[in-house]
mmCIF file with all atom_site columns, C-alpha atoms in Angstrom:
data_model
loop_
_atom_site.group_PDB
_atom_site.id
_atom_site.type_symbol
_atom_site.label_atom_id
_atom_site.label_alt_id
_atom_site.label_comp_id
_atom_site.label_asym_id
_atom_site.label_entity_id
_atom_site.label_seq_id
_atom_site.pdbx_PDB_ins_code
_atom_site.Cartn_x
_atom_site.Cartn_y
_atom_site.Cartn_z
_atom_site.occupancy
_atom_site.B_iso_or_equiv
_atom_site.pdbx_formal_charge
_atom_site.auth_seq_id
_atom_site.auth_comp_id
_atom_site.auth_asym_id
_atom_site.auth_atom_id
_atom_site.pdbx_PDB_model_num
ATOM 1   C CA . UNK Q 1 1   ? 0.000   0.000  0.000   1.00 0.00 ? 1   UNK Q CA 1
ATOM 2   C CA . UNK Q 1 2   ? 1.069   3.555  -0.622  1.00 0.00 ? 2   UNK Q CA 1
ATOM 3   C CA . UNK Q 1 3   ? 2.778   5.218  2.352   1.00 0.00 ? 3   UNK Q CA 1
ATOM 4   C CA . UNK Q 1 4   ? 1.738   8.653  1.198   1.00 0.00 ? 4   UNK Q CA 1
ATOM 5   C CA . UNK Q 1 5   ? -1.703  9.202  -0.312  1.00 0.00 ? 5   UNK Q CA 1
ATOM 6   C CA . UNK Q 1 6   ? -2.676  12.378 -2.094  1.00 0.00 ? 6   UNK Q CA 1
ATOM 7   C CA . UNK Q 1 7   ? -6.195  13.435 -2.875  1.00 0.00 ? 7   UNK Q CA 1
ATOM 8   C CA . UNK Q 1 8   ? -7.693  14.287 -5.190  1.00 0.00 ? 8   UNK Q CA 1
ATOM 9   C CA . UNK Q 1 9   ? -5.686  12.814 -8.064  1.00 0.00 ? 9   UNK Q CA 1
ATOM 10  C CA . UNK Q 1 10  ? -6.834  15.645 -10.301 1.00 0.00 ? 10  UNK Q CA 1
ATOM 11  C CA . UNK Q 1 11  ? -8.744  18.861 -9.870  1.00 0.00 ? 11  UNK Q CA 1
ATOM 12  C CA . UNK Q 1 12  ? -10.270 21.342 -12.306 1.00 0.00 ? 12  UNK Q CA 1
ATOM 13  C CA . UNK Q 1 13  ? -11.289 24.716 -10.923 1.00 0.00 ? 13  UNK Q CA 1
ATOM 14  C CA . UNK Q 1 14  ? -12.429 28.045 -12.301 1.00 0.00 ? 14  UNK Q CA 1
ATOM 15  C CA . UNK Q 1 15  ? -10.026 30.941 -11.911 1.00 0.00 ? 15  UNK Q CA 1
ATOM 16  C CA . UNK Q 1 16  ? -10.643 32.748 -8.660  1.00 0.00 ? 16  UNK Q CA 1
ATOM 17  C CA . UNK Q 1 17  ? -11.902 29.695 -6.769  1.00 0.00 ? 17  UNK Q CA 1
ATOM 18  C CA . UNK Q 1 18  ? -10.267 28.274 -3.653  1.00 0.00 ? 18  UNK Q CA 1
ATOM 19  C CA . UNK Q 1 19  ? -9.095  24.685 -3.495  1.00 0.00 ? 19  UNK Q CA 1
ATOM 20  C CA . UNK Q 1 20  ? -7.516  22.176 -1.123  1.00 0.00 ? 20  UNK Q CA 1
ATOM 21  C CA . UNK Q 1 21  ? -5.195  19.223 -1.750  1.00 0.00 ? 21  UNK Q CA 1
ATOM 22  C CA . UNK Q 1 22  ? -4.588  16.647 0.958   1.00 0.00 ? 22  UNK Q CA 1
ATOM 23  C CA . UNK Q 1 23  ? -1.631  14.427 1.717   1.00 0.00 ? 23  UNK Q CA 1
ATOM 24  C CA . UNK Q 1 24  ? -1.989  11.618 4.272   1.00 0.00 ? 24  UNK Q CA 1
ATOM 25  C CA . UNK Q 1 25  ? 0.773   9.428  5.624   1.00 0.00 ? 25  UNK Q CA 1
ATOM 26  C CA . UNK Q 1 26  ? 0.371   5.872  6.910   1.00 0.00 ? 26  UNK Q CA 1
ATOM 27  C CA . UNK Q 1 27  ? 3.415   6.347  9.158   1.00 0.00 ? 27  UNK Q CA 1
ATOM 28  C CA . UNK Q 1 28  ? 4.547   9.003  11.619  1.00 0.00 ? 28  UNK Q CA 1
ATOM 29  C CA . UNK Q 1 29  ? 5.906   11.975 9.725   1.00 0.00 ? 29  UNK Q CA 1
ATOM 30  C CA . UNK Q 1 30  ? 9.280   13.528 10.421  1.00 0.00 ? 30  UNK Q CA 1
ATOM 31  C CA . UNK Q 1 31  ? 8.899   16.233 7.809   1.00 0.00 ? 31  UNK Q CA 1
ATOM 32  C CA . UNK Q 1 32  ? 6.441   17.021 5.056   1.00 0.00 ? 32  UNK Q CA 1
ATOM 33  C CA . UNK Q 1 33  ? 7.445   18.791 1.846   1.00 0.00 ? 33  UNK Q CA 1
ATOM 34  C CA . UNK Q 1 34  ? 5.279   20.343 -0.833  1.00 0.00 ? 34  UNK Q CA 1
ATOM 35  C CA . UNK Q 1 35  ? 6.499   20.713 -4.401  1.00 0.00 ? 35  UNK Q CA 1
ATOM 36  C CA . UNK Q 1 36  ? 5.005   21.996 -7.626  1.00 0.00 ? 36  UNK Q CA 1
ATOM 37  C CA . UNK Q 1 37  ? 5.855   20.583 -11.028 1.00 0.00 ? 37  UNK Q CA 1
ATOM 38  C CA . UNK Q 1 38  ? 4.981   21.985 -14.417 1.00 0.00 ? 38  UNK Q CA 1
ATOM 39  C CA . UNK Q 1 39  ? 4.727   19.515 -17.263 1.00 0.00 ? 39  UNK Q CA 1
ATOM 40  C CA . UNK Q 1 40  ? 8.143   18.548 -18.587 1.00 0.00 ? 40  UNK Q CA 1
ATOM 41  C CA . UNK Q 1 41  ? 9.968   20.440 -15.873 1.00 0.00 ? 41  UNK Q CA 1
ATOM 42  C CA . UNK Q 1 42  ? 11.575  19.760 -12.541 1.00 0.00 ? 42  UNK Q CA 1
ATOM 43  C CA . UNK Q 1 43  ? 10.105  20.152 -9.087  1.00 0.00 ? 43  UNK Q CA 1
ATOM 44  C CA . UNK Q 1 44  ? 9.923   23.539 -7.406  1.00 0.00 ? 44  UNK Q CA 1
ATOM 45  C CA . UNK Q 1 45  ? 10.143  23.533 -3.612  1.00 0.00 ? 45  UNK Q CA 1
ATOM 46  C CA . UNK Q 1 46  ? 7.176   25.307 -2.015  1.00 0.00 ? 46  UNK Q CA 1
ATOM 47  C CA . UNK Q 1 47  ? 7.503   24.708 1.702   1.00 0.00 ? 47  UNK Q CA 1
ATOM 48  C CA . UNK Q 1 48  ? 8.407   22.248 4.423   1.00 0.00 ? 48  UNK Q CA 1
ATOM 49  C CA . UNK Q 1 49  ? 6.415   21.499 7.577   1.00 0.00 ? 49  UNK Q CA 1
ATOM 50  C CA . UNK Q 1 50  ? 7.766   19.687 10.564  1.00 0.00 ? 50  UNK Q CA 1
ATOM 51  C CA . UNK Q 1 51  ? 5.807   20.468 13.679  1.00 0.00 ? 51  UNK Q CA 1
ATOM 52  C CA . UNK Q 1 52  ? 2.217   19.567 14.389  1.00 0.00 ? 52  UNK Q CA 1
ATOM 53  C CA . UNK Q 1 53  ? -0.034  22.540 13.860  1.00 0.00 ? 53  UNK Q CA 1
ATOM 54  C CA . UNK Q 1 54  ? 2.585   24.306 11.792  1.00 0.00 ? 54  UNK Q CA 1
ATOM 55  C CA . UNK Q 1 55  ? 1.264   26.493 9.011   1.00 0.00 ? 55  UNK Q CA 1
ATOM 56  C CA . UNK Q 1 56  ? 3.294   28.165 6.267   1.00 0.00 ? 56  UNK Q CA 1
ATOM 57  C CA . UNK Q 1 57  ? 2.416   30.373 3.341   1.00 0.00 ? 57  UNK Q CA 1
ATOM 58  C CA . UNK Q 1 58  ? 3.994   31.011 -0.021  1.00 0.00 ? 58  UNK Q CA 1
ATOM 59  C CA . UNK Q 1 59  ? 2.194   33.784 -1.894  1.00 0.00 ? 59  UNK Q CA 1
ATOM 60  C CA . UNK Q 1 60  ? -1.430  32.567 -2.097  1.00 0.00 ? 60  UNK Q CA 1
ATOM 61  C CA . UNK Q 1 61  ? -0.589  28.994 -1.105  1.00 0.00 ? 61  UNK Q CA 1
ATOM 62  C CA . UNK Q 1 62  ? -0.929  27.877 2.508   1.00 0.00 ? 62  UNK Q CA 1
ATOM 63  C CA . UNK Q 1 63  ? -0.021  24.492 3.938   1.00 0.00 ? 63  UNK Q CA 1
ATOM 64  C CA . UNK Q 1 64  ? -0.802  23.047 7.355   1.00 0.00 ? 64  UNK Q CA 1
ATOM 65  C CA . UNK Q 1 65  ? 0.341   19.947 9.191   1.00 0.00 ? 65  UNK Q CA 1
ATOM 66  C CA . UNK Q 1 66  ? -2.075  17.971 11.367  1.00 0.00 ? 66  UNK Q CA 1
ATOM 67  C CA . UNK Q 1 67  ? 0.128   15.759 13.513  1.00 0.00 ? 67  UNK Q CA 1
ATOM 68  C CA . UNK Q 1 68  ? -2.763  13.736 14.963  1.00 0.00 ? 68  UNK Q CA 1
ATOM 69  C CA . UNK Q 1 69  ? -4.036  12.746 11.532  1.00 0.00 ? 69  UNK Q CA 1
ATOM 70  C CA . UNK Q 1 70  ? -0.517  12.581 10.005  1.00 0.00 ? 70  UNK Q CA 1
ATOM 71  C CA . UNK Q 1 71  ? -1.930  14.728 7.270   1.00 0.00 ? 71  UNK Q CA 1
ATOM 72  C CA . UNK Q 1 72  ? -1.060  17.924 5.487   1.00 0.00 ? 72  UNK Q CA 1
ATOM 73  C CA . UNK Q 1 73  ? -3.395  20.112 3.493   1.00 0.00 ? 73  UNK Q CA 1
ATOM 74  C CA . UNK Q 1 74  ? -2.387  22.594 0.807   1.00 0.00 ? 74  UNK Q CA 1
ATOM 75  C CA . UNK Q 1 75  ? -4.822  25.399 0.228   1.00 0.00 ? 75  UNK Q CA 1
ATOM 76  C CA . UNK Q 1 76  ? -4.795  27.816 -2.690  1.00 0.00 ? 76  UNK Q CA 1
ATOM 77  C CA . UNK Q 1 77  ? -6.801  31.001 -2.344  1.00 0.00 ? 77  UNK Q CA 1
ATOM 78  C CA . UNK Q 1 78  ? -8.233  32.763 -5.398  1.00 0.00 ? 78  UNK Q CA 1
ATOM 79  C CA . UNK Q 1 79  ? -6.598  30.387 -7.880  1.00 0.00 ? 79  UNK Q CA 1
ATOM 80  C CA . UNK Q 1 80  ? -4.945  31.712 -11.024 1.00 0.00 ? 80  UNK Q CA 1
ATOM 81  C CA . UNK Q 1 81  ? -3.857  29.966 -14.247 1.00 0.00 ? 81  UNK Q CA 1
ATOM 82  C CA . UNK Q 1 82  ? -0.271  30.268 -12.985 1.00 0.00 ? 82  UNK Q CA 1
ATOM 83  C CA . UNK Q 1 83  ? -1.171  27.846 -10.182 1.00 0.00 ? 83  UNK Q CA 1
ATOM 84  C CA . UNK Q 1 84  ? -1.805  25.049 -12.676 1.00 0.00 ? 84  UNK Q CA 1
ATOM 85  C CA . UNK Q 1 85  ? 0.531   22.078 -12.511 1.00 0.00 ? 85  UNK Q CA 1
ATOM 86  C CA . UNK Q 1 86  ? 1.188   18.959 -10.504 1.00 0.00 ? 86  UNK Q CA 1
ATOM 87  C CA . UNK Q 1 87  ? 1.445   19.292 -6.749  1.00 0.00 ? 87  UNK Q CA 1
ATOM 88  C CA . UNK Q 1 88  ? 3.476   16.646 -4.972  1.00 0.00 ? 88  UNK Q CA 1
ATOM 89  C CA . UNK Q 1 89  ? 3.928   16.005 -1.308  1.00 0.00 ? 89  UNK Q CA 1
ATOM 90  C CA . UNK Q 1 90  ? 7.063   14.320 -0.044  1.00 0.00 ? 90  UNK Q CA 1
ATOM 91  C CA . UNK Q 1 91  ? 7.602   12.877 3.414   1.00 0.00 ? 91  UNK Q CA 1
ATOM 92  C CA . UNK Q 1 92  ? 10.612  12.133 5.515   1.00 0.00 ? 92  UNK Q CA 1
ATOM 93  C CA . UNK Q 1 93  ? 10.342  9.484  8.197   1.00 0.00 ? 93  UNK Q CA 1
ATOM 94  C CA . UNK Q 1 94  ? 12.349  9.114  11.402  1.00 0.00 ? 94  UNK Q CA 1
ATOM 95  C CA . UNK Q 1 95  ? 15.490  7.155  10.755  1.00 0.00 ? 95  UNK Q CA 1
ATOM 96  C CA . UNK Q 1 96  ? 15.338  7.874  7.030   1.00 0.00 ? 96  UNK Q CA 1
ATOM 97  C CA . UNK Q 1 97  ? 14.175  11.434 6.826   1.00 0.00 ? 97  UNK Q CA 1
ATOM 98  C CA . UNK Q 1 98  ? 16.450  12.260 3.951   1.00 0.00 ? 98  UNK Q CA 1
ATOM 99  C CA . UNK Q 1 99  ? 15.044  9.493  1.759   1.00 0.00 ? 99  UNK Q CA 1
ATOM 100 C CA . UNK Q 1 100 ? 11.938  11.319 0.687   1.00 0.00 ? 100 UNK Q CA 1
ATOM 101 C CA . UNK Q 1 101 ? 8.847   9.280  -0.139  1.00 0.00 ? 101 UNK Q CA 1
ATOM 102 C CA . UNK Q 1 102 ? 6.505   11.015 -2.566  1.00 0.00 ? 102 UNK Q CA 1
ATOM 103 C CA . UNK Q 1 103 ? 2.810   10.883 -3.168  1.00 0.00 ? 103 UNK Q CA 1
ATOM 104 C CA . UNK Q 1 104 ? 1.593   10.314 -6.727  1.00 0.00 ? 104 UNK Q CA 1
ATOM 105 C CA . UNK Q 1 105 ? 0.686   13.940 -7.188  1.00 0.00 ? 105 UNK Q CA 1
ATOM 106 C CA . UNK Q 1 106 ? -2.404  16.042 -7.817  1.00 0.00 ? 106 UNK Q CA 1
ATOM 107 C CA . UNK Q 1 107 ? -2.914  17.527 -11.271 1.00 0.00 ? 107 UNK Q CA 1
ATOM 108 C CA . UNK Q 1 108 ? -4.436  20.992 -10.972 1.00 0.00 ? 108 UNK Q CA 1
ATOM 109 C CA . UNK Q 1 109 ? -6.078  22.713 -13.946 1.00 0.00 ? 109 UNK Q CA 1
ATOM 110 C CA . UNK Q 1 110 ? -7.253  26.296 -13.565 1.00 0.00 ? 110 UNK Q CA 1
ATOM 111 C CA . UNK Q 1 111 ? -9.636  27.468 -16.257 1.00 0.00 ? 111 UNK Q CA 1
ATOM 112 C CA . UNK Q 1 112 ? -9.681  31.201 -17.042 1.00 0.00 ? 112 UNK Q CA 1
ATOM 113 C CA . UNK K 2 1   ? 23.928  29.947 -9.563  1.00 0.00 ? 1   UNK K CA 1
ATOM 114 C CA . UNK K 2 2   ? 23.113  27.080 -11.914 1.00 0.00 ? 2   UNK K CA 1
ATOM 115 C CA . UNK K 2 3   ? 21.601  24.935 -9.144  1.00 0.00 ? 3   UNK K CA 1
ATOM 116 C CA . UNK K 2 4   ? 21.249  21.293 -10.200 1.00 0.00 ? 4   UNK K CA 1
ATOM 117 C CA . UNK K 2 5   ? 22.163  20.599 -13.814 1.00 0.00 ? 5   UNK K CA 1
ATOM 118 C CA . UNK K 2 6   ? 21.177  17.391 -15.541 1.00 0.00 ? 6   UNK K CA 1
ATOM 119 C CA . UNK K 2 7   ? 22.365  16.234 -18.939 1.00 0.00 ? 7   UNK K CA 1
ATOM 120 C CA . UNK K 2 8   ? 21.155  15.155 -21.377 1.00 0.00 ? 8   UNK K CA 1
ATOM 121 C CA . UNK K 2 9   ? 17.558  16.416 -21.348 1.00 0.00 ? 9   UNK K CA 1
ATOM 122 C CA . UNK K 2 10  ? 16.402  13.714 -23.748 1.00 0.00 ? 10  UNK K CA 1
ATOM 123 C CA . UNK K 2 11  ? 17.879  10.354 -24.711 1.00 0.00 ? 11  UNK K CA 1
ATOM 124 C CA . UNK K 2 12  ? 16.798  7.354  -26.752 1.00 0.00 ? 12  UNK K CA 1
ATOM 125 C CA . UNK K 2 13  ? 18.620  4.088  -26.149 1.00 0.00 ? 13  UNK K CA 1
ATOM 126 C CA . UNK K 2 14  ? 18.405  0.659  -27.658 1.00 0.00 ? 14  UNK K CA 1
ATOM 127 C CA . UNK K 2 15  ? 17.853  -2.290 -25.347 1.00 0.00 ? 15  UNK K CA 1
ATOM 128 C CA . UNK K 2 16  ? 21.177  -3.487 -23.959 1.00 0.00 ? 16  UNK K CA 1
ATOM 129 C CA . UNK K 2 17  ? 23.020  -0.202 -24.428 1.00 0.00 ? 17  UNK K CA 1
ATOM 130 C CA . UNK K 2 18  ? 24.663  1.508  -21.491 1.00 0.00 ? 18  UNK K CA 1
ATOM 131 C CA . UNK K 2 19  ? 24.802  5.177  -20.706 1.00 0.00 ? 19  UNK K CA 1
ATOM 132 C CA . UNK K 2 20  ? 25.460  7.679  -17.944 1.00 0.00 ? 20  UNK K CA 1
ATOM 133 C CA . UNK K 2 21  ? 23.074  10.395 -16.843 1.00 0.00 ? 21  UNK K CA 1
ATOM 134 C CA . UNK K 2 22  ? 24.993  13.343 -15.513 1.00 0.00 ? 22  UNK K CA 1
ATOM 135 C CA . UNK K 2 23  ? 24.071  15.435 -12.489 1.00 0.00 ? 23  UNK K CA 1
ATOM 136 C CA . UNK K 2 24  ? 26.064  18.354 -11.166 1.00 0.00 ? 24  UNK K CA 1
ATOM 137 C CA . UNK K 2 25  ? 25.324  20.928 -8.465  1.00 0.00 ? 25  UNK K CA 1
ATOM 138 C CA . UNK K 2 26  ? 27.218  24.081 -7.590  1.00 0.00 ? 26  UNK K CA 1
ATOM 139 C CA . UNK K 2 27  ? 25.673  24.750 -4.166  1.00 0.00 ? 27  UNK K CA 1
ATOM 140 C CA . UNK K 2 28  ? 28.138  22.677 -2.125  1.00 0.00 ? 28  UNK K CA 1
ATOM 141 C CA . UNK K 2 29  ? 25.304  20.363 -1.123  1.00 0.00 ? 29  UNK K CA 1
ATOM 142 C CA . UNK K 2 30  ? 26.294  17.230 0.748   1.00 0.00 ? 30  UNK K CA 1
ATOM 143 C CA . UNK K 2 31  ? 23.229  15.192 -0.080  1.00 0.00 ? 31  UNK K CA 1
ATOM 144 C CA . UNK K 2 32  ? 22.354  14.096 -3.616  1.00 0.00 ? 32  UNK K CA 1
ATOM 145 C CA . UNK K 2 33  ? 19.842  11.601 -4.928  1.00 0.00 ? 33  UNK K CA 1
ATOM 146 C CA . UNK K 2 34  ? 18.325  10.140 -8.074  1.00 0.00 ? 34  UNK K CA 1
ATOM 147 C CA . UNK K 2 35  ? 14.605  9.578  -8.597  1.00 0.00 ? 35  UNK K CA 1
ATOM 148 C CA . UNK K 2 36  ? 12.618  8.200  -11.452 1.00 0.00 ? 36  UNK K CA 1
ATOM 149 C CA . UNK K 2 37  ? 9.100   9.402  -12.238 1.00 0.00 ? 37  UNK K CA 1
ATOM 150 C CA . UNK K 2 38  ? 6.612   7.131  -13.942 1.00 0.00 ? 38  UNK K CA 1
ATOM 151 C CA . UNK K 2 39  ? 2.899   7.665  -14.662 1.00 0.00 ? 39  UNK K CA 1
ATOM 152 C CA . UNK K 2 40  ? 0.783   6.358  -11.828 1.00 0.00 ? 40  UNK K CA 1
ATOM 153 C CA . UNK K 2 41  ? 3.853   5.530  -9.729  1.00 0.00 ? 41  UNK K CA 1
ATOM 154 C CA . UNK K 2 42  ? 5.009   8.929  -8.611  1.00 0.00 ? 42  UNK K CA 1
ATOM 155 C CA . UNK K 2 43  ? 8.649   9.579  -7.780  1.00 0.00 ? 43  UNK K CA 1
ATOM 156 C CA . UNK K 2 44  ? 10.732  6.651  -6.575  1.00 0.00 ? 44  UNK K CA 1
ATOM 157 C CA . UNK K 2 45  ? 14.208  6.855  -5.081  1.00 0.00 ? 45  UNK K CA 1
ATOM 158 C CA . UNK K 2 46  ? 16.907  4.968  -7.004  1.00 0.00 ? 46  UNK K CA 1
ATOM 159 C CA . UNK K 2 47  ? 20.166  5.794  -5.185  1.00 0.00 ? 47  UNK K CA 1
ATOM 160 C CA . UNK K 2 48  ? 21.356  8.504  -2.860  1.00 0.00 ? 48  UNK K CA 1
ATOM 161 C CA . UNK K 2 49  ? 24.571  9.868  -1.412  1.00 0.00 ? 49  UNK K CA 1
ATOM 162 C CA . UNK K 2 50  ? 25.149  11.711 1.870   1.00 0.00 ? 50  UNK K CA 1
ATOM 163 C CA . UNK K 2 51  ? 28.606  12.887 0.885   1.00 0.00 ? 51  UNK K CA 1
ATOM 164 C CA . UNK K 2 52  ? 31.585  12.259 -1.387  1.00 0.00 ? 52  UNK K CA 1
ATOM 165 C CA . UNK K 2 53  ? 32.549  8.609  -1.364  1.00 0.00 ? 53  UNK K CA 1
ATOM 166 C CA . UNK K 2 54  ? 29.284  7.477  0.261   1.00 0.00 ? 54  UNK K CA 1
ATOM 167 C CA . UNK K 2 55  ? 26.357  6.029  -1.677  1.00 0.00 ? 55  UNK K CA 1
ATOM 168 C CA . UNK K 2 56  ? 23.426  3.808  -0.819  1.00 0.00 ? 56  UNK K CA 1
ATOM 169 C CA . UNK K 2 57  ? 20.455  2.169  -2.465  1.00 0.00 ? 57  UNK K CA 1
ATOM 170 C CA . UNK K 2 58  ? 16.974  3.558  -2.543  1.00 0.00 ? 58  UNK K CA 1
ATOM 171 C CA . UNK K 2 59  ? 13.693  1.884  -3.369  1.00 0.00 ? 59  UNK K CA 1
ATOM 172 C CA . UNK K 2 60  ? 14.413  0.798  -6.973  1.00 0.00 ? 60  UNK K CA 1
ATOM 173 C CA . UNK K 2 61  ? 18.205  0.388  -7.417  1.00 0.00 ? 61  UNK K CA 1
ATOM 174 C CA . UNK K 2 62  ? 18.336  -2.628 -9.737  1.00 0.00 ? 62  UNK K CA 1
ATOM 175 C CA . UNK K 2 63  ? 19.908  -1.931 -13.102 1.00 0.00 ? 63  UNK K CA 1
ATOM 176 C CA . UNK K 2 64  ? 21.559  1.310  -11.942 1.00 0.00 ? 64  UNK K CA 1
ATOM 177 C CA . UNK K 2 65  ? 24.967  2.193  -10.532 1.00 0.00 ? 65  UNK K CA 1
ATOM 178 C CA . UNK K 2 66  ? 26.166  5.406  -8.938  1.00 0.00 ? 66  UNK K CA 1
ATOM 179 C CA . UNK K 2 67  ? 29.392  6.854  -7.617  1.00 0.00 ? 67  UNK K CA 1
ATOM 180 C CA . UNK K 2 68  ? 30.236  10.086 -5.804  1.00 0.00 ? 68  UNK K CA 1
ATOM 181 C CA . UNK K 2 69  ? 33.872  10.975 -6.270  1.00 0.00 ? 69  UNK K CA 1
ATOM 182 C CA . UNK K 2 70  ? 33.299  14.715 -5.764  1.00 0.00 ? 70  UNK K CA 1
ATOM 183 C CA . UNK K 2 71  ? 30.770  16.798 -3.838  1.00 0.00 ? 71  UNK K CA 1
ATOM 184 C CA . UNK K 2 72  ? 29.548  18.352 -7.087  1.00 0.00 ? 72  UNK K CA 1
ATOM 185 C CA . UNK K 2 73  ? 28.842  15.339 -9.276  1.00 0.00 ? 73  UNK K CA 1
ATOM 186 C CA . UNK K 2 74  ? 26.572  12.328 -8.910  1.00 0.00 ? 74  UNK K CA 1
ATOM 187 C CA . UNK K 2 75  ? 26.298  10.374 -12.185 1.00 0.00 ? 75  UNK K CA 1
ATOM 188 C CA . UNK K 2 76  ? 23.758  7.595  -12.688 1.00 0.00 ? 76  UNK K CA 1
ATOM 189 C CA . UNK K 2 77  ? 24.812  4.680  -14.876 1.00 0.00 ? 77  UNK K CA 1
ATOM 190 C CA . UNK K 2 78  ? 22.480  2.358  -16.687 1.00 0.00 ? 78  UNK K CA 1
ATOM 191 C CA . UNK K 2 79  ? 24.415  -0.847 -17.176 1.00 0.00 ? 79  UNK K CA 1
ATOM 192 C CA . UNK K 2 80  ? 22.252  -2.563 -19.809 1.00 0.00 ? 80  UNK K CA 1
ATOM 193 C CA . UNK K 2 81  ? 19.178  -0.540 -20.672 1.00 0.00 ? 81  UNK K CA 1
ATOM 194 C CA . UNK K 2 82  ? 15.783  -2.223 -20.647 1.00 0.00 ? 82  UNK K CA 1
ATOM 195 C CA . UNK K 2 83  ? 12.388  -0.895 -21.815 1.00 0.00 ? 83  UNK K CA 1
ATOM 196 C CA . UNK K 2 84  ? 11.279  -0.903 -18.149 1.00 0.00 ? 84  UNK K CA 1
ATOM 197 C CA . UNK K 2 85  ? 13.822  1.862  -17.555 1.00 0.00 ? 85  UNK K CA 1
ATOM 198 C CA . UNK K 2 86  ? 11.930  4.217  -19.848 1.00 0.00 ? 86  UNK K CA 1
ATOM 199 C CA . UNK K 2 87  ? 11.155  7.064  -17.476 1.00 0.00 ? 87  UNK K CA 1
ATOM 200 C CA . UNK K 2 88  ? 11.911  10.623 -16.481 1.00 0.00 ? 88  UNK K CA 1
ATOM 201 C CA . UNK K 2 89  ? 14.918  10.816 -14.185 1.00 0.00 ? 89  UNK K CA 1
ATOM 202 C CA . UNK K 2 90  ? 15.428  13.566 -11.638 1.00 0.00 ? 90  UNK K CA 1
ATOM 203 C CA . UNK K 2 91  ? 18.485  14.416 -9.646  1.00 0.00 ? 91  UNK K CA 1
ATOM 204 C CA . UNK K 2 92  ? 18.024  16.277 -6.349  1.00 0.00 ? 92  UNK K CA 1
ATOM 205 C CA . UNK K 2 93  ? 20.358  17.795 -3.801  1.00 0.00 ? 93  UNK K CA 1
ATOM 206 C CA . UNK K 2 94  ? 20.143  19.416 -0.391  1.00 0.00 ? 94  UNK K CA 1
ATOM 207 C CA . UNK K 2 95  ? 22.503  21.185 1.960   1.00 0.00 ? 95  UNK K CA 1
ATOM 208 C CA . UNK K 2 96  ? 22.289  18.396 4.484   1.00 0.00 ? 96  UNK K CA 1
ATOM 209 C CA . UNK K 2 97  ? 20.657  15.021 4.655   1.00 0.00 ? 97  UNK K CA 1
ATOM 210 C CA . UNK K 2 98  ? 17.650  16.349 6.545   1.00 0.00 ? 98  UNK K CA 1
ATOM 211 C CA . UNK K 2 99  ? 16.739  18.731 3.759   1.00 0.00 ? 99  UNK K CA 1
ATOM 212 C CA . UNK K 2 100 ? 15.190  20.953 6.364   1.00 0.00 ? 100 UNK K CA 1
ATOM 213 C CA . UNK K 2 101 ? 17.209  24.014 5.598   1.00 0.00 ? 101 UNK K CA 1
ATOM 214 C CA . UNK K 2 102 ? 15.684  24.795 2.224   1.00 0.00 ? 102 UNK K CA 1
ATOM 215 C CA . UNK K 2 103 ? 14.139  21.652 0.911   1.00 0.00 ? 103 UNK K CA 1
ATOM 216 C CA . UNK K 2 104 ? 15.595  19.627 -1.887  1.00 0.00 ? 104 UNK K CA 1
ATOM 217 C CA . UNK K 2 105 ? 16.608  21.279 -5.157  1.00 0.00 ? 105 UNK K CA 1
ATOM 218 C CA . UNK K 2 106 ? 15.654  19.268 -8.225  1.00 0.00 ? 106 UNK K CA 1
ATOM 219 C CA . UNK K 2 107 ? 17.158  19.285 -11.676 1.00 0.00 ? 107 UNK K CA 1
ATOM 220 C CA . UNK K 2 108 ? 14.934  19.716 -14.722 1.00 0.00 ? 108 UNK K CA 1
ATOM 221 C CA . UNK K 2 109 ? 15.027  16.008 -15.546 1.00 0.00 ? 109 UNK K CA 1
ATOM 222 C CA . UNK K 2 110 ? 16.229  13.611 -18.222 1.00 0.00 ? 110 UNK K CA 1
ATOM 223 C CA . UNK K 2 111 ? 13.575  11.983 -20.356 1.00 0.00 ? 111 UNK K CA 1
ATOM 224 C CA . UNK K 2 112 ? 14.851  8.515  -21.306 1.00 0.00 ? 112 UNK K CA 1
ATOM 225 C CA . UNK K 2 113 ? 13.248  6.159  -23.790 1.00 0.00 ? 113 UNK K CA 1
ATOM 226 C CA . UNK K 2 114 ? 14.533  2.608  -24.242 1.00 0.00 ? 114 UNK K CA 1
ATOM 227 C CA . UNK K 2 115 ? 13.404  0.896  -27.425 1.00 0.00 ? 115 UNK K CA 1
#
């Protein structure tokens, strides 16, 4: 079974709408990373969360870590076409926190 | 700064051929790793290195070799290419093995097709 589950797998929203992507781990998290990938390109680091309850923002993107649920949510406010791409979460686990495990990604389409 | 540079960007190989994917970083990062990305499978770790002279296997190491003779370079060698190795390969680096400082910096990828 997948250690890191992302949902939804894909998402189509109208420009200006808010959206949330979730990432749930089956094991205790040591660190949770969010990346964005545009088609045919590499991964761009967005933010890293480590402590339960931690919340970070990058422009209009906010991510939170729920330690009890071992889950992180990524929220985009007032989406724009520039937000389109694949969002990936990566997790580090105690004892192997540098060997990142990735979710399968969420494909976000923002229609103008 | 160039960041993480991967070459080539595209490559087509015949089954049984060997080749080396190059990865270089100019950020003096200790930690470097190779991932492959396949549809429906996400990113999977092939090999990683926590410093010059030190390498270890990741989740899917079979068919690949690595070495780390310098801090800057971490080449990935395909010994005898197979169609199952058709994938997009990413090299990543971070300042330390925790990656906490600034996350992991990824290269732009090498798209490999084995026919």
